[in-house]
C-alpha cells in the first residue's frame, strides 16, 4: 500500500480518538470533576498517539512537514464535523462549509508544487 494511503487511514483513526478525548467529556462527564474528565481524556489520547505517531512517521517518508500538517487538518475537520453533528448534536452551520473551503485552499497551495510538476509545469 502507498504510504499516503496508510497515513490517511492511521490519521483518520487517530483523529476519532483525538476528537473524543478533546470533546466527548463535555457531554458525557460534565457532571464529574474536571480531573476525572482529564484522566479519561488522557487515556483516550494515548490511543490517539498510538496511531498518530506511526502515521506521521510513515507520511514523512513521502510528504514534507507542511503537507503532513495540512493533511492532518483536513482529516481533523472531516472527523470533527460528523462528531459535532451526530454525537454532540450541534446544529449544522455554514461555518463548517466555509472552514472546509479554506482548507481546500490550503491543500491547493501546500500540494501545488507536486501537482504542477506532475502535470509537467
CSV table of C-alpha atoms in Angstrom, one decimal:
chain,number,residue,atom,x,y,z
A,1,UNK,CA,0.0,0.0,0.0
A,2,UNK,CA,1.1,3.5,-0.7
A,3,UNK,CA,2.5,5.4,2.3
A,4,UNK,CA,0.0,8.3,1.8
A,5,UNK,CA,-3.0,5.9,2.0
A,6,UNK,CA,-1.6,4.3,5.1
A,7,UNK,CA,-1.0,7.7,6.6
A,8,UNK,CA,-4.6,8.9,5.9
A,9,UNK,CA,-6.1,5.7,7.4
A,10,UNK,CA,-4.0,6.0,10.5
A,11,UNK,CA,-4.7,9.7,10.9
A,12,UNK,CA,-8.4,9.1,10.5
A,13,UNK,CA,-8.3,6.5,13.3
A,14,UNK,CA,-6.1,8.8,15.4
A,15,UNK,CA,-8.5,11.8,14.9
A,16,UNK,CA,-11.5,9.8,16.0
A,17,UNK,CA,-9.7,9.2,19.3
A,18,UNK,CA,-8.4,12.7,19.5
A,19,UNK,CA,-11.9,14.2,18.9
A,20,UNK,CA,-13.4,12.1,21.6
A,21,UNK,CA,-10.5,12.8,24.0
A,22,UNK,CA,-10.9,16.6,23.5
A,23,UNK,CA,-14.7,17.0,23.4
A,24,UNK,CA,-16.7,13.9,24.5
A,25,UNK,CA,-16.3,14.7,28.2
A,26,UNK,CA,-18.3,17.9,27.6
A,27,UNK,CA,-21.3,15.7,27.1
A,28,UNK,CA,-20.6,12.6,29.0
A,29,UNK,CA,-18.6,13.7,32.0
A,30,UNK,CA,-19.9,17.2,32.6
A,31,UNK,CA,-21.3,16.1,36.0
A,32,UNK,CA,-17.9,14.8,37.1
A,33,UNK,CA,-14.9,16.8,38.5
A,34,UNK,CA,-12.6,18.1,35.8
A,35,UNK,CA,-9.8,15.9,37.0
A,36,UNK,CA,-11.8,12.8,36.2
A,37,UNK,CA,-12.6,14.2,32.7
A,38,UNK,CA,-8.9,15.0,32.2
A,39,UNK,CA,-7.8,11.5,33.2
A,40,UNK,CA,-10.3,9.8,31.0
A,41,UNK,CA,-9.4,12.1,28.1
A,42,UNK,CA,-5.7,11.4,28.7
A,43,UNK,CA,-6.4,7.6,28.4
A,44,UNK,CA,-8.2,8.1,25.1
A,45,UNK,CA,-5.4,10.4,23.9
A,46,UNK,CA,-2.9,7.6,24.5
A,47,UNK,CA,-4.8,5.6,21.9
A,48,UNK,CA,-4.7,8.6,19.6
A,49,UNK,CA,-0.9,8.8,19.8
A,50,UNK,CA,-0.6,5.0,19.1
A,51,UNK,CA,-2.0,5.8,15.7
A,52,UNK,CA,-0.8,9.3,15.1
A,53,UNK,CA,2.9,8.8,15.7
A,54,UNK,CA,3.3,5.9,13.2
A,55,UNK,CA,1.1,7.9,10.8
A,56,UNK,CA,3.4,10.9,10.9
A,57,UNK,CA,6.5,8.7,10.6
A,58,UNK,CA,5.1,6.9,7.5
A,59,UNK,CA,3.7,10.1,6.0
A,60,UNK,CA,7.0,12.0,6.5
A,61,UNK,CA,8.7,9.5,4.1
A,62,UNK,CA,6.8,10.9,1.2
A,63,UNK,CA,5.3,14.2,2.3
A,64,UNK,CA,7.0,17.3,3.6
A,65,UNK,CA,6.1,18.7,7.1
A,66,UNK,CA,3.7,21.3,5.7
A,67,UNK,CA,1.9,18.8,3.6
A,68,UNK,CA,1.6,16.4,6.6
A,69,UNK,CA,0.2,19.2,8.7
A,70,UNK,CA,-2.4,20.3,6.2
A,71,UNK,CA,-3.4,16.7,5.6
A,72,UNK,CA,-3.9,16.4,9.4
A,73,UNK,CA,-6.1,19.5,9.5
A,74,UNK,CA,-8.3,18.3,6.6
A,75,UNK,CA,-8.7,14.9,8.4
A,76,UNK,CA,-9.4,16.7,11.7
A,77,UNK,CA,-12.3,18.7,10.1
A,78,UNK,CA,-13.6,15.6,8.3
A,79,UNK,CA,-13.9,13.8,11.6
A,80,UNK,CA,-15.0,16.8,13.7
A,81,UNK,CA,-18.0,17.9,11.7
A,82,UNK,CA,-19.8,14.5,11.8
A,83,UNK,CA,-18.8,14.2,15.5
A,84,UNK,CA,-20.3,17.7,16.3
A,85,UNK,CA,-23.5,17.0,14.3
A,86,UNK,CA,-24.2,13.4,15.3
A,87,UNK,CA,-22.5,12.8,18.7
A,88,UNK,CA,-22.7,16.3,20.2
A,89,UNK,CA,-26.0,17.1,18.4
A,90,UNK,CA,-24.8,20.5,17.3
A,91,UNK,CA,-26.8,22.2,14.6
A,92,UNK,CA,-25.3,22.4,11.1
A,93,UNK,CA,-23.7,25.7,10.4
A,94,UNK,CA,-22.4,27.2,7.2
A,95,UNK,CA,-19.2,27.9,9.1
A,96,UNK,CA,-18.3,24.2,8.6
A,97,UNK,CA,-18.6,24.7,4.9
A,98,UNK,CA,-16.5,27.9,4.9
A,99,UNK,CA,-13.8,26.2,7.0
A,100,UNK,CA,-13.8,23.3,4.6
A,101,UNK,CA,-13.4,25.6,1.7
A,102,UNK,CA,-10.5,27.4,3.4
A,103,UNK,CA,-8.8,24.0,4.0
A,104,UNK,CA,-9.2,23.2,0.3
A,105,UNK,CA,-7.3,26.4,-0.4
A,106,UNK,CA,-4.6,25.2,2.0
A,107,UNK,CA,-4.4,21.9,0.3
A,108,UNK,CA,-4.1,23.6,-3.1
A,109,UNK,CA,-1.2,25.8,-2.0
A,110,UNK,CA,0.7,23.2,0.0
A,111,UNK,CA,0.5,20.5,-2.6
A,112,UNK,CA,0.8,22.8,-5.6
A,113,UNK,CA,4.5,22.2,-6.3
A,114,UNK,CA,3.9,18.4,-6.6
A,115,UNK,CA,0.8,18.8,-8.6
A,116,UNK,CA,2.3,21.3,-11.0
A,117,UNK,CA,5.4,19.1,-11.6
A,118,UNK,CA,3.2,16.0,-12.1
A,119,UNK,CA,1.3,18.0,-14.8
A,120,UNK,CA,4.6,19.0,-16.5
A,121,UNK,CA,4.6,22.7,-15.4
